[in-house]
């Protein structure tokens, strides 16, 4: 009789099977991950090359301005020697071409010539940031002799000669370049090509490694499975599994459908913001505009507010679909707004390195405070009108093309009423000793007629409500307009327009919600909004910097500033959305990572700004190259930190 083969324990078989299946699944998952460049390594290599290239640039450029070191020229300065062959002293005054309707400022006095062939002379340091106009007047009568308009270049050596022609009543003023200036923009050009070159190398390298012959050759050289893992693993490509939804609102029920373009947009804004806050290489175009007009630094904060509004629309819709009540969400909105405000007031604003907290001079407005206010208002409005289930709405009605606006008309009415309030306060509120509706910087602007009227109604409201000691003491208008009044660019009146900026971002979110399955509709509506807002800006500004009805002004957060930046935001979001979420040509890295941890990166870069390795003592503090290296390194470190936190799945949510 044949022996019956003993049966194995079914539980044991099941255990072995499940274990083997898990191993195979893990290997399969590891092998199938996309072959993309490791942006972490890219950032590290960029930092290393930048540090190596910077000193080289300094060495190359040193001979160009060696002649200026003995006169103690600083950054963005040139040496001007004025020689006077006339018989009277000469008053030399100057005015920046960026200073609208400004008084001339005295540069110095040039003595008269002692004898024929023996001119009097004086040396001056002149600004090289913008074109300036020199005015030369005779000392006793203050009669204008001549004007010279010129854009001096950094560390250049120039001579201005004044002499009589054959006719004694005619004076000739001639400007001569004694030695060539340095090219202060060269470090930016080098840094740009370094980044572009490394990106191309990584892109080409990834393509090459996909060929079986090349990969096999690399494997034979290494002889380990580690190389295979590095080639096939996820290097720099953001994972698609759900992580968090936003730094302000809780995670949605379905995080897998998160749009990477939104996090990338937020990350781009944040990275530029960190870079300009750290100094931007001390270039003027990486600093805020002195009054009217735009620089790179003026772009990023409104974009951050805009994308916050977009995230609000998506997050609240997701929460409502998940069954959350509006009252519970409103409580969370209020609590998170309070947290943002308190962090801004007690962590970001004070400089504890200078001593303990002083309530007498504590600045109340700020960036996070402005975010908290905009978030509170826009999220509350959206909670009043948002709909959880959009798939049951009809699309056959004649008004269905405007569904993303008509359904939320009460919120639109509230925002329009707020804008009417802003217009009335700005142009109708009487301000003591100032013209009604004044939008100027005061100081030497407007021919010095309104010296203490900086910001008009906006500045007056802040000084009355908050007090002069609790607002920003060093506004950007000091640089060119020599203002003496404190003025806060995140003040009370401008907060109304920041709500409008966030609400326009909310509208972008509504478009994504209603037309999420039709990318062409999303793109076309974004472009239409960009066109409309651009047209409004053109009307308000009359396509000029200073002469329009409402100039573009970051300090005031003017209406034209919001419409212009919202126009740019819609166009940029179209490009990012099409590239990342539609065509999937780009994963969003490395900007995706700081975009996923935006509150942590912003608070961290503010708190640790003055600590190593984000700042150190430089060999030459008057070098754009050294400042640029330091600021690029500090910004890159925050990108690397956000990448590491992303890999560890560490996200700071409030």
XYZ file of C-alpha atoms in Angstrom:
654
model
C 0.000 0.000 0.000
C 1.489 3.221 -1.065
C 2.196 5.816 1.614
C 0.182 8.937 1.439
C 2.295 12.012 0.829
C 2.043 14.217 3.872
C 0.249 17.529 3.293
C 1.968 20.768 4.124
C 0.451 23.223 6.508
C -1.776 25.549 4.456
C -0.945 28.488 6.722
C 2.764 27.902 6.197
C 2.318 27.710 2.434
C 0.286 30.910 2.512
C 2.971 32.609 4.566
C 5.738 31.606 2.144
C 3.641 32.622 -0.824
C 2.781 36.046 0.556
C 6.405 36.650 1.551
C 7.640 35.744 -1.904
C 4.950 37.860 -3.492
C 5.967 40.844 -1.391
C 9.609 40.426 -2.389
C 8.698 40.191 -6.054
C 6.402 43.187 -5.790
C 9.111 45.234 -4.114
C 11.678 44.250 -6.720
C 9.225 44.942 -9.504
C 8.380 48.318 -8.011
C 12.045 49.135 -7.630
C 12.850 48.112 -11.194
C 9.931 49.976 -12.728
C 10.539 53.327 -11.157
C 11.277 56.090 -13.679
C 14.827 56.681 -14.787
C 15.239 60.350 -14.125
C 18.047 62.578 -12.938
C 18.693 62.840 -9.230
C 17.989 66.480 -8.483
C 19.547 66.078 -5.058
C 22.901 65.255 -6.600
C 22.309 68.010 -9.151
C 21.881 70.609 -6.418
C 25.011 69.437 -4.611
C 27.096 69.534 -7.798
C 25.764 72.987 -8.649
C 26.799 74.270 -5.244
C 30.269 72.754 -5.557
C 30.833 74.187 -9.029
C 29.473 77.593 -7.987
C 31.894 77.713 -5.079
C 34.749 76.743 -7.371
C 33.804 79.135 -10.163
C 33.220 82.139 -7.867
C 36.811 82.660 -6.721
C 37.968 82.132 -10.291
C 35.688 84.933 -11.462
C 36.929 87.163 -8.685
C 40.508 86.523 -9.718
C 39.741 87.213 -13.361
C 37.914 90.445 -12.663
C 40.340 91.797 -10.040
C 42.740 93.513 -12.474
C 39.848 95.433 -14.049
C 39.100 97.468 -10.982
C 42.403 97.513 -9.207
C 42.671 101.202 -9.963
C 39.585 101.926 -7.856
C 40.574 100.200 -4.659
C 42.593 103.156 -3.389
C 39.528 105.412 -3.383
C 37.421 102.937 -1.399
C 34.721 102.338 -3.960
C 31.875 100.187 -2.770
C 29.556 97.929 -4.676
C 27.562 99.679 -7.430
C 29.799 102.740 -7.361
C 32.132 104.438 -9.831
C 34.786 107.127 -9.436
C 34.082 110.521 -10.998
C 36.738 113.243 -11.071
C 35.324 116.693 -11.896
C 37.909 119.180 -13.199
C 36.972 122.870 -13.215
C 38.847 125.389 -15.359
C 36.274 128.124 -14.718
C 36.810 131.066 -12.420
C 33.918 130.186 -10.095
C 33.163 127.274 -7.811
C 30.829 124.649 -9.215
C 28.005 122.879 -7.382
C 27.565 119.310 -8.630
C 24.114 117.763 -8.080
C 22.627 114.499 -9.287
C 19.291 112.780 -9.864
C 18.496 109.157 -10.688
C 16.421 108.572 -13.806
C 14.363 106.103 -11.760
C 13.375 108.936 -9.430
C 10.166 110.421 -10.858
C 9.877 114.227 -10.607
C 12.622 114.379 -8.006
C 14.731 117.195 -6.664
C 18.433 117.191 -7.426
C 20.651 116.079 -4.555
C 23.944 117.802 -3.851
C 26.969 115.662 -4.699
C 29.669 118.182 -3.782
C 31.521 121.393 -4.607
C 34.383 121.750 -7.101
C 36.782 124.664 -6.427
C 37.606 127.175 -9.142
C 40.798 126.938 -11.132
C 43.729 128.623 -9.405
C 45.253 129.819 -12.687
C 45.065 129.048 -16.414
C 46.100 125.452 -16.935
C 45.648 124.692 -13.227
C 42.023 123.503 -12.854
C 40.353 122.818 -9.551
C 39.201 119.217 -9.087
C 37.251 116.973 -6.759
C 36.583 113.229 -6.628
C 33.108 111.787 -6.097
C 31.578 108.344 -5.836
C 28.521 108.023 -8.069
C 25.849 105.331 -8.202
C 25.958 102.826 -11.046
C 22.607 101.107 -10.520
C 20.671 103.384 -12.860
C 21.305 106.157 -15.321
C 21.779 109.497 -13.568
C 21.717 113.152 -14.588
C 24.451 115.469 -13.329
C 23.600 119.152 -12.973
C 26.451 121.668 -12.689
C 25.674 125.149 -11.336
C 27.916 128.121 -10.649
C 28.277 128.600 -6.887
C 27.377 132.253 -6.296
C 24.386 132.645 -8.598
C 23.308 128.965 -8.717
C 23.060 129.405 -12.459
C 22.953 126.197 -14.452
C 26.068 125.680 -16.540
C 25.334 122.287 -18.077
C 23.669 118.908 -17.605
C 25.198 115.519 -18.306
C 23.090 112.363 -18.555
C 25.081 109.141 -18.311
C 24.924 105.578 -16.987
C 28.120 104.987 -15.062
C 29.346 101.417 -14.683
C 30.636 99.692 -11.579
C 34.221 100.555 -10.524
C 34.774 102.618 -13.651
C 37.000 105.715 -13.559
C 35.557 108.798 -15.256
C 36.533 112.453 -15.663
C 34.223 115.390 -16.262
C 35.928 118.522 -17.633
C 34.468 122.025 -17.580
C 36.181 124.680 -19.633
C 35.380 127.866 -21.523
C 35.417 127.856 -25.299
C 36.579 130.762 -27.438
C 33.456 132.592 -26.364
C 33.823 133.123 -22.631
C 30.043 132.909 -22.124
C 29.945 129.359 -23.472
C 31.034 126.445 -21.289
C 31.936 123.013 -22.565
C 31.303 119.948 -20.383
C 32.860 116.727 -21.620
C 32.878 113.293 -19.972
C 35.845 110.974 -20.491
C 36.323 107.329 -19.481
C 39.762 106.981 -17.894
C 39.596 103.229 -17.254
C 37.028 100.626 -18.159
C 34.552 99.373 -15.545
C 34.074 95.766 -14.533
C 31.247 93.656 -15.867
C 29.257 93.220 -12.654
C 26.705 91.009 -14.409
C 29.259 88.371 -15.360
C 28.719 86.258 -12.183
C 25.016 85.945 -13.041
C 25.854 84.848 -16.569
C 28.338 82.257 -15.318
C 25.867 80.905 -12.740
C 23.165 80.672 -15.407
C 25.354 78.687 -17.786
C 26.489 76.415 -14.936
C 22.880 75.522 -14.139
C 21.897 75.098 -17.776
C 25.008 73.017 -18.497
C 24.424 70.683 -15.569
C 20.772 70.265 -16.498
C 21.753 69.330 -20.059
C 24.426 66.906 -18.836
C 21.937 65.147 -16.588
C 19.274 65.033 -19.292
C 21.695 63.579 -21.849
C 23.140 61.202 -19.263
C 19.720 59.807 -18.437
C 18.999 59.222 -22.126
C 22.320 57.486 -22.642
C 21.883 55.223 -19.603
C 18.622 53.945 -21.030
C 20.455 52.151 -23.825
C 21.007 48.498 -22.938
C 24.594 48.470 -24.192
C 25.599 51.410 -22.020
C 23.803 50.071 -18.973
C 25.358 46.663 -19.425
C 28.807 48.230 -19.699
C 28.235 50.194 -16.489
C 27.031 47.056 -14.724
C 30.082 45.066 -15.814
C 32.388 47.799 -14.549
C 30.685 48.091 -11.173
C 29.762 44.452 -10.771
C 27.125 45.232 -8.152
C 23.382 45.498 -8.006
C 23.757 48.950 -6.482
C 24.420 50.442 -9.906
C 21.294 48.806 -11.263
C 19.341 50.254 -8.379
C 20.734 53.750 -8.983
C 19.948 53.608 -12.678
C 16.415 52.348 -12.258
C 15.423 54.002 -9.019
C 13.454 57.166 -8.600
C 16.132 59.828 -8.889
C 14.677 63.265 -8.640
C 11.184 62.366 -9.835
C 8.413 63.139 -7.361
C 6.420 60.097 -6.309
C 2.767 59.846 -7.271
C 1.582 58.424 -3.954
C -0.378 60.813 -1.788
C 1.612 62.712 0.778
C 0.045 65.976 1.845
C -2.345 68.310 0.137
C -1.278 71.733 1.249
C 0.632 73.453 3.964
C -2.488 75.227 5.156
C -5.427 72.909 4.535
C -5.652 69.237 5.592
C -5.105 66.357 3.183
C -7.871 65.608 0.704
C -9.587 62.285 0.501
C -7.907 61.491 -2.778
C -4.338 62.793 -2.772
C -3.345 60.648 -5.731
C -4.896 63.169 -8.091
C -2.784 66.013 -6.737
C -1.583 68.324 -9.483
C 2.201 68.554 -9.450
C 2.085 71.817 -11.369
C 0.604 73.618 -8.356
C 3.372 72.474 -6.014
C 5.952 73.318 -8.670
C 4.480 76.806 -9.124
C 4.563 77.302 -5.354
C 8.119 75.982 -5.229
C 9.302 78.348 -7.985
C 7.814 81.307 -6.108
C 9.349 80.155 -2.834
C 12.841 79.487 -4.209
C 13.002 82.927 -5.833
C 11.635 84.457 -2.632
C 14.349 82.811 -0.530
C 17.028 83.894 -3.005
C 15.979 87.553 -3.046
C 15.452 87.621 0.729
C 19.016 86.398 1.187
C 20.221 89.280 -0.958
C 20.110 88.135 -4.586
C 23.804 88.825 -5.042
C 23.122 92.477 -4.078
C 21.885 93.251 -7.586
C 19.302 96.023 -7.766
C 16.927 93.997 -9.925
C 16.787 91.320 -7.218
C 15.638 93.936 -4.714
C 12.193 95.467 -4.427
C 11.452 98.449 -6.603
C 11.956 101.746 -4.802
C 8.383 102.813 -5.612
C 6.565 102.364 -8.944
C 7.576 99.593 -11.344
C 8.588 95.956 -11.073
C 11.723 93.967 -10.328
C 12.217 90.213 -9.961
C 11.761 90.524 -6.197
C 8.302 92.061 -6.690
C 6.949 89.021 -8.535
C 7.170 86.184 -6.053
C 5.018 87.103 -3.045
C 1.857 87.778 -5.091
C 2.426 84.494 -6.926
C 2.604 82.695 -3.597
C -0.687 84.329 -2.555
C -2.192 83.385 -5.927
C -1.293 79.697 -5.700
C -2.527 79.616 -2.104
C -5.947 80.617 -3.417
C -5.791 77.855 -6.029
C -4.996 75.279 -3.341
C -7.871 76.531 -1.201
C -10.384 75.755 -3.956
C -9.087 72.219 -4.490
C -8.704 71.418 -0.792
C -12.117 72.653 0.326
C -13.794 70.796 -2.538
C -11.992 67.619 -1.513
C -12.954 68.042 2.150
C -16.595 68.600 1.304
C -16.590 65.538 -0.928
C -15.128 63.589 1.985
C -18.075 64.516 4.181
C -16.562 67.289 6.318
C -18.978 69.928 7.552
C -18.539 73.580 6.676
C -18.554 74.642 10.320
C -15.705 72.277 11.210
C -13.675 73.492 8.225
C -14.315 77.103 9.222
C -12.921 76.416 12.688
C -9.785 74.930 11.142
C -9.431 77.902 8.822
C -9.630 80.336 11.766
C -7.144 78.319 13.829
C -4.626 78.047 11.000
C -4.940 81.751 10.228
C -4.206 82.552 13.865
C -1.161 80.266 13.811
C 0.236 81.904 10.681
C -0.297 85.369 12.141
C 1.388 84.544 15.450
C 4.355 82.872 13.748
C 4.834 85.973 11.641
C 4.626 88.395 14.574
C 6.675 86.522 17.192
C 9.061 84.342 15.157
C 9.695 86.010 11.799
C 9.542 89.731 12.601
C 11.741 90.000 15.734
C 15.513 89.702 15.463
C 16.361 87.909 18.693
C 20.077 88.187 17.909
C 19.785 91.889 18.778
C 18.227 91.247 22.165
C 14.994 90.130 23.836
C 11.597 90.835 22.370
C 10.547 94.468 22.662
C 6.828 95.164 22.395
C 7.497 98.893 22.063
C 8.912 98.491 18.544
C 7.468 95.123 17.477
C 6.411 95.180 13.825
C 2.827 93.932 13.500
C 2.335 93.549 9.708
C 4.413 91.059 7.727
C 4.438 88.404 5.027
C 2.893 85.574 7.063
C 0.402 88.004 8.566
C -0.662 89.027 5.054
C -0.946 85.340 4.097
C -3.038 84.642 7.222
C -5.472 87.464 6.437
C -5.818 86.552 2.753
C -6.271 82.883 3.602
C -8.893 83.613 6.256
C -11.024 85.808 3.994
C -10.778 83.749 0.798
C -11.213 80.374 2.496
C -14.231 81.692 4.430
C -15.800 83.032 1.240
C -15.211 79.734 -0.520
C -16.770 77.798 2.358
C -19.932 79.842 1.847
C -20.289 79.033 -1.845
C -18.203 75.905 -2.562
C -19.912 72.726 -3.789
C -18.642 69.289 -2.947
C -20.098 67.406 -5.922
C -19.579 69.119 -9.248
C -20.329 66.081 -11.427
C -24.096 66.483 -10.910
C -24.193 70.001 -12.355
C -25.774 70.503 -15.753
C -23.601 71.500 -18.678
C -26.408 71.927 -21.223
C -27.633 75.359 -20.176
C -26.727 78.478 -22.122
C -24.819 79.799 -19.095
C -22.780 76.618 -18.556
C -19.578 78.073 -20.159
C -19.477 80.512 -17.242
C -20.230 77.868 -14.645
C -16.961 78.447 -12.784
C -18.008 82.075 -12.120
C -21.826 82.105 -11.964
C -22.074 79.419 -9.285
C -19.967 81.531 -6.933
C -21.436 84.976 -7.588
C -21.927 85.857 -3.865
C -18.176 85.556 -3.288
C -17.501 87.719 -6.343
C -19.867 90.388 -5.009
C -18.034 90.423 -1.657
C -14.629 90.803 -3.317
C -15.869 93.577 -5.609
C -17.303 95.429 -2.598
C -13.916 95.142 -0.889
C -12.273 96.656 -3.963
C -14.728 99.547 -3.888
C -13.736 100.118 -0.252
C -10.052 100.144 -1.289
C -10.704 102.662 -4.059
C -12.716 104.949 -1.792
C -10.159 104.912 1.018
C -7.249 105.373 -1.375
C -8.665 108.261 -3.385
C -11.219 109.918 -1.080
C -9.806 109.668 2.455
C -8.471 113.079 3.604
C -4.860 112.855 4.793
C -3.527 115.805 6.848
C -1.061 118.021 4.952
C -1.230 115.753 1.886
C -3.239 115.894 -1.337
C -6.267 113.600 -1.417
C -5.650 110.488 -3.503
C -1.864 110.841 -3.313
C -0.036 107.653 -4.409
C 3.519 108.979 -4.367
C 6.551 108.163 -2.226
C 7.014 111.565 -0.601
C 10.617 112.456 0.204
C 12.321 114.221 -2.697
C 9.668 112.944 -5.110
C 7.101 115.299 -6.629
C 9.711 118.079 -6.368
C 9.759 117.747 -2.590
C 6.246 119.168 -2.132
C 4.898 116.204 -0.121
C 7.893 115.095 1.920
C 5.944 113.369 4.733
C 3.141 111.914 2.593
C 4.745 108.541 1.830
C 2.044 106.156 0.613
C -0.816 108.630 0.975
C -3.878 107.059 2.602
C -2.189 103.646 3.001
C 0.636 105.060 5.103
C -1.717 107.309 7.062
C -4.037 104.413 8.019
C -1.105 102.263 9.214
C 0.344 105.066 11.311
C -3.046 105.789 12.893
C -4.113 102.194 13.537
C -0.785 100.539 14.352
C 1.498 103.395 15.343
C 4.723 104.509 13.681
C 6.846 102.224 15.873
C 4.945 99.076 14.850
C 5.368 99.282 11.083
C 8.362 98.814 8.792
C 11.027 101.440 9.459
C 13.174 101.051 6.320
C 10.929 100.992 3.242
C 12.467 100.569 -0.194
C 11.523 104.178 -1.037
C 14.465 105.321 1.105
C 16.929 104.142 -1.522
C 16.060 106.568 -4.315
C 13.447 108.945 -2.895
C 15.241 109.586 0.429
C 12.003 109.234 2.398
C 12.026 109.659 6.165
C 8.576 108.365 7.087
C 8.106 104.692 8.078
C 5.927 102.756 5.668
C 4.868 99.109 5.654
C 4.460 97.267 2.307
C 2.304 94.673 4.129
C 0.057 97.288 5.682
C -3.674 97.341 6.347
C -5.010 98.909 3.161
C -2.932 96.748 0.834
C -4.359 93.643 2.518
C -7.607 94.241 0.656
C -5.856 93.776 -2.679
C -3.993 90.721 -1.434
C -7.443 89.188 -0.913
C -8.195 89.951 -4.567
C -4.946 88.227 -5.591
C -5.807 85.114 -3.592
C -9.347 85.174 -4.968
C -8.058 85.219 -8.544
C -5.994 82.179 -7.587
C -9.185 80.651 -6.216
C -10.744 81.218 -9.624
C -7.889 79.248 -11.195
C -8.729 76.442 -8.782
C -12.399 76.543 -9.788
C -11.378 76.203 -13.428
C -9.289 73.151 -12.563
C -12.214 71.639 -10.655
C -14.861 72.200 -13.335
C -12.725 71.277 -16.351
C -10.214 68.853 -14.812
C -10.903 66.245 -17.480
C -10.557 68.696 -20.373
C -7.031 70.207 -20.321
C -7.723 72.327 -23.406
C -10.573 74.089 -21.580
C -8.335 74.698 -18.567
C -5.569 76.161 -20.722
C -7.907 78.326 -22.798
C -9.601 79.776 -19.713
C -6.272 80.493 -18.049
C -5.128 82.347 -21.151
C -8.403 84.300 -21.381
C -8.043 85.398 -17.755
C -4.432 86.385 -18.395
C -5.488 88.454 -21.417
C -8.319 90.207 -19.563
C -6.171 91.055 -16.563
C -3.377 92.275 -18.826
C -5.831 94.571 -20.606
C -7.059 95.977 -17.265
C -3.438 96.650 -16.264
C -2.761 98.433 -19.551
C -5.753 100.733 -18.972
C -4.908 101.470 -15.336
C -1.224 102.193 -15.987
C -1.551 103.682 -19.482
C 1.353 101.351 -20.299
C 3.764 103.538 -18.342
C 5.641 103.252 -15.066
C 4.620 106.503 -13.382
C 2.023 108.317 -15.473
C -1.008 106.023 -15.328
C -4.192 106.312 -13.272
C -2.977 103.642 -10.840
C 0.713 102.762 -11.323
C 2.075 99.295 -10.626
C 3.334 99.558 -7.050
C 4.366 96.723 -4.765
C 4.606 98.919 -1.661
C 0.957 99.924 -2.013
C -0.197 96.614 -3.478
C -2.042 98.788 -5.976
C -4.908 97.426 -8.061
C -2.760 97.491 -11.212
C -0.018 95.598 -9.362
C -2.475 92.796 -8.551
C -3.933 92.606 -12.062
C -0.455 92.623 -13.652
C 0.954 89.921 -11.387
C -2.228 87.823 -11.703
C -1.865 88.072 -15.500
C 1.706 86.776 -15.220
C 0.565 84.051 -12.799
C -2.104 82.690 -15.144
C 0.355 82.572 -18.055
C 3.094 80.911 -15.978
C 0.611 78.400 -14.559
C -0.468 77.518 -18.113
C 3.124 76.724 -19.059
C 3.779 74.649 -15.940
C 0.431 72.847 -16.076
C 0.882 71.949 -19.746
C 4.481 70.806 -19.263
C 3.980 68.766 -16.083
C 0.387 67.559 -15.828
C -0.662 67.390 -19.479
C 2.427 66.375 -21.462
C 4.445 65.065 -18.480
C 7.678 66.350 -19.998
C 8.901 67.512 -16.589
C 8.384 66.146 -13.098
C 8.601 69.557 -11.461
C 11.874 68.791 -9.687
C 13.656 70.395 -7.935
C 11.030 73.101 -7.290
C 8.444 70.471 -6.432
C 10.170 69.642 -3.126
C 10.172 73.099 -1.479
C 6.661 73.545 -2.839
C 5.604 70.534 -0.773
C 7.091 72.027 2.414
C 6.616 75.733 1.798
C 5.828 76.913 5.339
C 8.831 75.079 6.786
C 11.196 76.422 4.136
C 9.950 79.990 4.495
C 10.055 80.058 8.296
C 13.373 78.182 8.350
C 15.127 80.500 5.915
C 14.002 83.525 7.930
C 15.002 82.110 11.324
C 18.415 80.753 10.262
C 19.281 83.539 7.814
C 22.275 84.818 9.809
C 23.682 81.424 10.757
C 26.266 79.238 9.048
C 26.099 77.629 6.478
C 23.541 80.106 5.125
C 25.820 83.080 5.809
C 29.485 83.578 6.618
C 32.069 86.343 6.699
C 33.218 87.119 3.156
C 36.703 88.061 2.036
C 35.302 90.970 0.017
C 31.883 92.164 1.089
C 31.786 94.582 -1.859
C 31.845 91.792 -4.464
C 28.713 90.794 -6.339
C 30.339 87.445 -7.106
C 30.863 86.523 -3.449
C 27.360 87.612 -2.470
C 25.901 85.653 -5.368
C 27.795 82.496 -4.384
C 26.642 82.813 -0.792
C 22.999 83.424 -1.738
C 22.896 80.632 -4.333
C 24.463 78.224 -1.853
C 22.002 79.168 0.891
C 19.019 78.814 -1.449
C 20.302 75.500 -2.819
C 20.699 74.187 0.717
C 17.028 74.793 1.395
C 16.151 72.936 -1.803
C 18.339 70.033 -0.641
C 16.762 70.136 2.831
C 13.279 70.053 1.335
C 14.314 67.099 -0.860
C 15.610 65.165 2.156
C 12.433 65.912 4.095
C 10.399 64.789 1.102
C 12.275 61.478 0.968
C 11.718 61.049 4.711
C 8.057 62.016 4.297
C 8.391 64.856 6.778
C 6.023 67.731 6.105
C 5.159 70.644 8.355
C 1.451 71.339 8.325
C -0.285 73.898 10.503
